[in-house]
Every structure is written in structure tokens, then in C-alpha cells.
mmCIF file of C-alpha atoms in Angstrom:
data_model
loop_
_atom_site.group_PDB
_atom_site.id
_atom_site.type_symbol
_atom_site.label_atom_id
_atom_site.label_comp_id
_atom_site.label_asym_id
_atom_site.label_seq_id
_atom_site.Cartn_x
_atom_site.Cartn_y
_atom_site.Cartn_z
ATOM 1 C CA GLY A 12 0.000 0.000 0.000
ATOM 2 C CA ALA A 13 0.878 3.644 -0.120
ATOM 3 C CA VAL A 14 3.432 5.020 2.324
ATOM 4 C CA VAL A 15 3.099 8.039 4.543
ATOM 5 C CA SER A 16 5.964 9.164 6.717
ATOM 6 C CA GLN A 17 5.883 11.345 9.778
ATOM 7 C CA HIS A 18 8.710 13.133 11.503
ATOM 8 C CA PRO A 19 9.673 13.195 14.284
ATOM 9 C CA SER A 20 8.356 9.964 15.737
ATOM 10 C CA ARG A 21 8.805 11.145 19.277
ATOM 11 C CA VAL A 22 9.442 14.539 20.829
ATOM 12 C CA ILE A 23 9.801 15.741 24.377
ATOM 13 C CA CYS A 24 9.742 19.472 24.935
ATOM 14 C CA LYS A 25 9.373 22.052 27.645
ATOM 15 C CA SER A 26 6.133 23.869 28.223
ATOM 16 C CA GLY A 27 5.873 27.011 26.118
ATOM 17 C CA THR A 28 7.928 25.809 23.175
ATOM 18 C CA SER A 29 6.617 25.121 19.680
ATOM 19 C CA VAL A 30 6.857 21.774 17.960
ATOM 20 C CA LYS A 31 6.605 21.119 14.234
ATOM 21 C CA ILE A 32 5.495 17.745 12.898
ATOM 22 C CA GLU A 33 5.912 16.839 9.222
ATOM 23 C CA CYS A 34 3.726 14.463 7.263
ATOM 24 C CA ARG A 35 4.812 13.275 3.818
ATOM 25 C CA SER A 36 3.156 11.062 1.248
ATOM 26 C CA LEU A 37 6.060 9.178 -0.309
ATOM 27 C CA ASP A 38 4.625 7.547 -3.406
ATOM 28 C CA PHE A 39 1.486 9.456 -4.251
ATOM 29 C CA GLN A 40 0.232 13.001 -4.379
ATOM 30 C CA ALA A 41 -2.144 13.944 -1.629
ATOM 31 C CA THR A 42 -4.282 17.001 -2.184
ATOM 32 C CA THR A 43 -5.863 16.337 1.173
ATOM 33 C CA MET A 44 -4.218 15.322 4.397
ATOM 34 C CA PHE A 45 -5.778 14.949 7.821
ATOM 35 C CA TRP A 46 -4.420 15.509 11.289
ATOM 36 C CA TYR A 47 -5.683 13.437 14.205
ATOM 37 C CA ARG A 48 -4.961 13.306 17.873
ATOM 38 C CA GLN A 49 -5.340 10.248 20.025
ATOM 39 C CA PHE A 50 -5.236 10.210 23.811
ATOM 40 C CA PRO A 51 -4.566 6.926 25.640
ATOM 41 C CA LYS A 52 -7.375 4.378 25.325
ATOM 42 C CA GLN A 53 -9.416 6.774 23.206
ATOM 43 C CA SER A 54 -10.282 6.890 19.540
ATOM 44 C CA LEU A 55 -8.693 9.088 16.940
ATOM 45 C CA MET A 56 -10.154 12.564 16.932
ATOM 46 C CA LEU A 57 -9.930 14.558 13.742
ATOM 47 C CA MET A 58 -8.332 17.930 14.382
ATOM 48 C CA ALA A 59 -8.242 19.434 10.921
ATOM 49 C CA THR A 60 -8.333 18.803 7.216
ATOM 50 C CA SER A 61 -5.334 20.123 5.342
ATOM 51 C CA ASN A 62 -5.860 21.064 1.698
ATOM 52 C CA GLU A 63 -2.917 21.756 -0.590
ATOM 53 C CA GLY A 64 -2.680 25.407 -1.456
ATOM 54 C CA SER A 65 -5.506 26.577 0.767
ATOM 55 C CA LYS A 66 -6.317 27.099 4.416
ATOM 56 C CA ALA A 67 -6.934 24.145 6.655
ATOM 57 C CA THR A 68 -10.403 23.364 7.911
ATOM 58 C CA TYR A 69 -10.479 22.899 11.662
ATOM 59 C CA GLU A 70 -12.905 20.796 13.639
ATOM 60 C CA GLN A 71 -15.002 22.374 16.318
ATOM 61 C CA GLY A 72 -13.059 22.994 19.484
ATOM 62 C CA VAL A 73 -9.623 22.933 17.837
ATOM 63 C CA GLU A 74 -7.798 26.260 18.078
ATOM 64 C CA LYS A 75 -6.405 27.187 14.682
ATOM 65 C CA ASP A 76 -3.945 29.664 16.186
ATOM 66 C CA LYS A 77 -2.519 26.995 18.438
ATOM 67 C CA PHE A 78 -2.337 24.198 15.867
ATOM 68 C CA LEU A 79 -0.910 25.755 12.720
ATOM 69 C CA ILE A 80 -1.228 23.702 9.570
ATOM 70 C CA ASN A 81 0.605 24.299 6.330
ATOM 71 C CA HIS A 82 0.094 22.162 3.230
ATOM 72 C CA ALA A 83 2.586 23.744 0.882
ATOM 73 C CA SER A 84 2.953 20.894 -1.597
ATOM 74 C CA LEU A 85 1.134 17.803 -2.775
ATOM 75 C CA THR A 86 3.345 15.604 -0.628
ATOM 76 C CA LEU A 87 3.911 17.589 2.544
ATOM 77 C CA SER A 88 1.756 18.931 5.336
ATOM 78 C CA THR A 89 3.079 20.283 8.623
ATOM 79 C CA LEU A 90 1.406 20.716 11.984
ATOM 80 C CA THR A 91 2.957 23.147 14.430
ATOM 81 C CA VAL A 92 1.850 22.988 18.043
ATOM 82 C CA THR A 93 2.534 26.493 19.314
ATOM 83 C CA SER A 94 3.267 27.267 22.952
ATOM 84 C CA ALA A 95 2.797 23.650 23.904
ATOM 85 C CA HIS A 96 1.434 22.778 27.318
ATOM 86 C CA PRO A 97 1.345 19.442 29.170
ATOM 87 C CA GLU A 98 -2.289 18.916 28.160
ATOM 88 C CA ASP A 99 -1.135 18.897 24.524
ATOM 89 C CA SER A 100 0.800 15.708 25.203
ATOM 90 C CA SER A 101 -0.735 13.142 22.900
ATOM 91 C CA PHE A 102 -0.212 10.889 19.903
ATOM 92 C CA TYR A 103 -0.551 12.960 16.738
ATOM 93 C CA ILE A 104 -1.236 11.051 13.540
ATOM 94 C CA CYS A 105 -1.542 12.347 10.007
ATOM 95 C CA SER A 106 -3.172 10.635 7.106
ATOM 96 C CA ALA A 107 -3.038 11.302 3.392
ATOM 97 C CA ARG A 108 -5.878 10.738 1.011
ATOM 98 C CA ASP A 109 -5.034 8.674 -2.065
ATOM 99 C CA ARG A 110 -7.608 9.145 -4.772
ATOM 100 C CA GLY A 111 -5.549 7.497 -7.466
ATOM 101 C CA GLY A 112 -6.483 3.898 -6.810
ATOM 102 C CA MET A 113 -9.715 1.983 -7.116
ATOM 103 C CA ARG A 114 -10.881 3.280 -3.805
ATOM 104 C CA ASP A 115 -10.612 6.622 -2.108
ATOM 105 C CA THR A 116 -8.435 5.547 0.792
ATOM 106 C CA GLN A 117 -6.566 7.149 3.632
ATOM 107 C CA TYR A 118 -3.111 6.006 4.605
ATOM 108 C CA PHE A 119 -1.761 6.871 8.004
ATOM 109 C CA GLY A 120 1.646 8.033 9.068
ATOM 110 C CA PRO A 121 3.338 6.209 11.954
ATOM 111 C CA GLY A 122 2.422 8.952 14.398
ATOM 112 C CA THR A 123 4.322 11.390 16.579
ATOM 113 C CA ARG A 124 4.258 10.984 20.318
ATOM 114 C CA LEU A 125 4.475 14.411 21.916
ATOM 115 C CA THR A 126 5.325 14.812 25.573
ATOM 116 C CA VAL A 127 5.272 18.309 27.022
ATOM 117 C CA LEU A 128 6.963 18.653 30.373
ATOM 118 C CA ARG B 10 -25.583 9.569 19.842
ATOM 119 C CA LYS B 11 -22.162 8.992 18.318
ATOM 120 C CA GLU B 12 -21.854 9.031 14.541
ATOM 121 C CA VAL B 13 -20.118 5.677 14.565
ATOM 122 C CA GLU B 14 -20.669 3.145 17.314
ATOM 123 C CA GLN B 15 -18.924 -0.136 17.827
ATOM 124 C CA ASP B 16 -19.429 -3.173 19.987
ATOM 125 C CA PRO B 17 -18.011 -2.558 23.417
ATOM 126 C CA GLY B 18 -14.954 -4.704 24.105
ATOM 127 C CA PRO B 19 -12.837 -6.338 25.026
ATOM 128 C CA PHE B 20 -13.275 -9.621 23.209
ATOM 129 C CA ASN B 21 -11.153 -12.422 24.626
ATOM 130 C CA VAL B 22 -11.185 -15.545 22.481
ATOM 131 C CA PRO B 23 -9.105 -18.710 22.149
ATOM 132 C CA GLU B 24 -6.998 -19.400 19.097
ATOM 133 C CA GLY B 25 -9.048 -20.828 16.284
ATOM 134 C CA ALA B 26 -12.272 -19.161 17.372
ATOM 135 C CA THR B 27 -14.547 -17.170 15.095
ATOM 136 C CA VAL B 28 -15.327 -13.661 16.272
ATOM 137 C CA ALA B 29 -17.601 -10.978 14.848
ATOM 138 C CA PHE B 30 -17.652 -7.233 15.366
ATOM 139 C CA ASN B 31 -20.514 -4.931 14.494
ATOM 140 C CA CYS B 32 -20.526 -1.225 13.869
ATOM 141 C CA THR B 33 -23.467 1.122 13.328
ATOM 142 C CA TYR B 34 -23.417 4.543 11.740
ATOM 143 C CA SER B 35 -25.951 7.316 12.009
ATOM 144 C CA ASN B 36 -25.533 9.275 8.782
ATOM 145 C CA SER B 37 -27.440 7.698 5.917
ATOM 146 C CA ALA B 38 -25.382 9.777 3.480
ATOM 147 C CA SER B 39 -22.238 7.843 4.395
ATOM 148 C CA GLN B 40 -20.441 6.801 1.268
ATOM 149 C CA SER B 41 -17.592 4.458 2.065
ATOM 150 C CA PHE B 42 -16.666 2.155 4.875
ATOM 151 C CA PHE B 43 -13.510 0.583 6.147
ATOM 152 C CA TRP B 44 -12.081 -1.578 8.882
ATOM 153 C CA TYR B 45 -8.703 -0.610 10.281
ATOM 154 C CA ARG B 46 -6.637 -2.360 12.888
ATOM 155 C CA GLN B 47 -4.484 -0.554 15.379
ATOM 156 C CA ASP B 48 -1.803 -2.183 17.437
ATOM 157 C CA CYS B 49 -0.832 -0.721 20.774
ATOM 158 C CA ARG B 50 0.940 2.625 20.386
ATOM 159 C CA LYS B 51 0.984 2.344 16.601
ATOM 160 C CA GLU B 52 -0.916 4.044 13.793
ATOM 161 C CA PRO B 53 -4.075 2.509 12.315
ATOM 162 C CA LYS B 54 -3.548 0.300 9.278
ATOM 163 C CA LEU B 55 -6.174 -0.416 6.672
ATOM 164 C CA LEU B 56 -7.471 -3.936 7.065
ATOM 165 C CA MET B 57 -10.099 -3.897 4.370
ATOM 166 C CA SER B 58 -12.634 -1.770 2.616
ATOM 167 C CA VAL B 59 -16.270 -2.767 2.935
ATOM 168 C CA TYR B 60 -18.280 -3.118 -0.255
ATOM 169 C CA SER B 61 -22.038 -3.256 -0.623
ATOM 170 C CA SER B 62 -21.880 -6.798 -1.925
ATOM 171 C CA GLY B 63 -19.724 -7.928 0.982
ATOM 172 C CA ASN B 64 -16.135 -8.931 0.569
ATOM 173 C CA GLU B 65 -13.713 -11.496 1.872
ATOM 174 C CA ASP B 66 -9.965 -11.460 2.312
ATOM 175 C CA GLY B 67 -8.631 -14.727 3.608
ATOM 176 C CA ARG B 68 -9.977 -15.250 7.113
ATOM 177 C CA PHE B 69 -11.663 -11.845 7.172
ATOM 178 C CA THR B 70 -15.152 -11.121 5.864
ATOM 179 C CA ALA B 71 -16.729 -7.683 5.850
ATOM 180 C CA GLN B 72 -20.376 -6.920 5.175
ATOM 181 C CA LEU B 73 -22.410 -3.764 4.777
ATOM 182 C CA ASN B 74 -26.117 -3.355 5.408
ATOM 183 C CA ARG B 75 -27.144 0.071 4.188
ATOM 184 C CA ALA B 76 -30.785 -0.343 5.140
ATOM 185 C CA SER B 77 -29.902 -0.972 8.767
ATOM 186 C CA GLN B 78 -26.800 1.200 8.634
ATOM 187 C CA TYR B 79 -24.325 -1.244 10.022
ATOM 188 C CA ILE B 80 -21.169 -2.977 8.952
ATOM 189 C CA SER B 81 -19.618 -6.105 10.316
ATOM 190 C CA LEU B 82 -16.267 -7.832 10.409
ATOM 191 C CA LEU B 83 -15.947 -11.577 10.838
ATOM 192 C CA ILE B 84 -12.637 -13.181 11.691
ATOM 193 C CA ARG B 85 -12.369 -16.936 11.294
ATOM 194 C CA ASP B 86 -9.725 -19.217 12.774
ATOM 195 C CA SER B 87 -8.335 -16.457 15.009
ATOM 196 C CA LYS B 88 -4.571 -16.203 15.358
ATOM 197 C CA LEU B 89 -2.578 -14.736 18.209
ATOM 198 C CA SER B 90 -1.420 -12.056 15.789
ATOM 199 C CA ASP B 91 -5.008 -10.911 15.307
ATOM 200 C CA SER B 92 -4.897 -9.355 18.779
ATOM 201 C CA ALA B 93 -5.396 -5.628 18.217
ATOM 202 C CA THR B 94 -8.001 -2.902 18.314
ATOM 203 C CA TYR B 95 -10.322 -2.901 15.316
ATOM 204 C CA LEU B 96 -11.630 0.453 14.187
ATOM 205 C CA CYS B 97 -14.746 0.969 12.137
ATOM 206 C CA VAL B 98 -14.353 3.956 9.824
ATOM 207 C CA VAL B 99 -17.042 5.753 7.869
ATOM 208 C CA ASN B 100 -16.518 8.420 5.213
ATOM 209 C CA ILE B 101 -19.337 10.859 4.635
ATOM 210 C CA ASN B 102 -17.809 13.182 2.105
ATOM 211 C CA ALA B 103 -14.569 14.728 0.889
ATOM 212 C CA GLY B 104 -12.673 11.836 2.384
ATOM 213 C CA LYS B 105 -13.332 13.006 5.923
ATOM 214 C CA SER B 106 -13.394 9.946 8.111
ATOM 215 C CA THR B 107 -15.221 9.319 11.326
ATOM 216 C CA PHE B 108 -13.784 6.628 13.555
ATOM 217 C CA GLY B 109 -15.517 4.400 16.001
ATOM 218 C CA ASP B 110 -13.969 4.012 19.421
ATOM 219 C CA GLY B 111 -12.610 0.621 18.469
ATOM 220 C CA THR B 112 -13.097 -2.896 19.715
ATOM 221 C CA THR B 113 -10.215 -4.633 21.412
ATOM 222 C CA LEU B 114 -9.599 -8.259 20.540
ATOM 223 C CA THR B 115 -7.290 -10.505 22.504
ATOM 224 C CA VAL B 116 -6.652 -13.967 21.121
ATOM 225 C CA LYS B 117 -5.267 -16.352 23.719
ATOM 226 C CA PRO B 118 -3.376 -19.615 23.236
#
């Protein structure tokens, strides 16, 4: 299947710093990427939809000024957690939408585990 | 009511058992359906798409009932490696996916 990479896989930072997470589709072009957050023993919660060349669409309750999304190319979307706080500690997962195959399918990156001290 | 609801877990079964998961969705405009599996502390991986006519992939069978708005996943001859959380995923439009909370399966020797 298609491959989506995410970097970094794990990050530990101090409260108040900003963290950038990259999501890349390696073998297909993704006009749409999605950012999810997953807390322990909970389901994935969609944070925002990232569209190449336009502004991201945020889900209700997600602060767009805190979670900055940039989708500058067809293979790269970035999520920046600004002024991170301990409650932002979570597993952040991106997915990229592949519309080139028989089925409109999402492929997930391996996730980034963020720990804010 | 949640948009996507799954059987509460966990399911604990012996090797070789047959186990079935159900998932209901509330939006009748839902267009596509998937089962993903997620191992502990890993990202979800696509297990199989769910087609209207039902589809089978080895030991796994998925079915869709649009009238009743539910999908199912049947696993035959369970293996230890099948232990994971199974996520029901529904797409309504523009590829935006809604995930169920997942059902945890533990297959024991």
C-alpha cells in the first residue's frame, strides 16, 4: 500500500515551546491530508483537514492559532503545536488521502508521540 | 448519539475461534466504509474496505447493510497475531473519516 511518513516519531519538549510535525506522502500526491490526535485508550479525533494550497479546515473545538497547519505541496503537510502545554501531550497522527487507486483511501503516518513537560 | 458506534470490548477468544464485530453509523449519506486495525501505540492500518456486496480477504469477511446502517467484520480461525483494536471507519464526504472508538480483541493460546 501507499506510504506516509511522519517526523519526528517522538518529541519531548518544555512547556511554552513550539513543535513542528511533518507528514509526507512518499509515493502518491495527496491534495488532502488529515491531522488526528489520540489520547490513551481513546479513539482518533480529527483535528483538521489540510488542503494543498488553501487554508486548513479545523474541527469544532480545535484552536487554529494553536495548531498551525501548512500544506505547501502535494506531498507535505506540517502541523505546528505552538506554545505547547502538558495537556497537549498526545499521539498525533496524520493521514493522506489517495484518490488514485480503485478506492478513495486514507493512509496513516506512523504517528508522533508528543510529551510536554 | 455517536456518529459511529462499535461493539463494546474487550473480546477475549481462544486461538481458532470465530469472532464478529458490528458497527453502526448514524448518517445515511455515508459513502464508504472501512475496517482498520491498530496495534498498541501504533498508527491505524487499513485492514479492508467494505463493499455493498460484501467482501472477503482470507480469514476476514466484511459486510455492509445500508438499510440498517451497520457494517460487520468476521474473523475466522483467530490467530494470536489478530490481537489488536479494530476500528470501524465511515466516510461521509470529501474523504473526511469518522472513527468508532474501536473494539479490542485478545486472542489467547
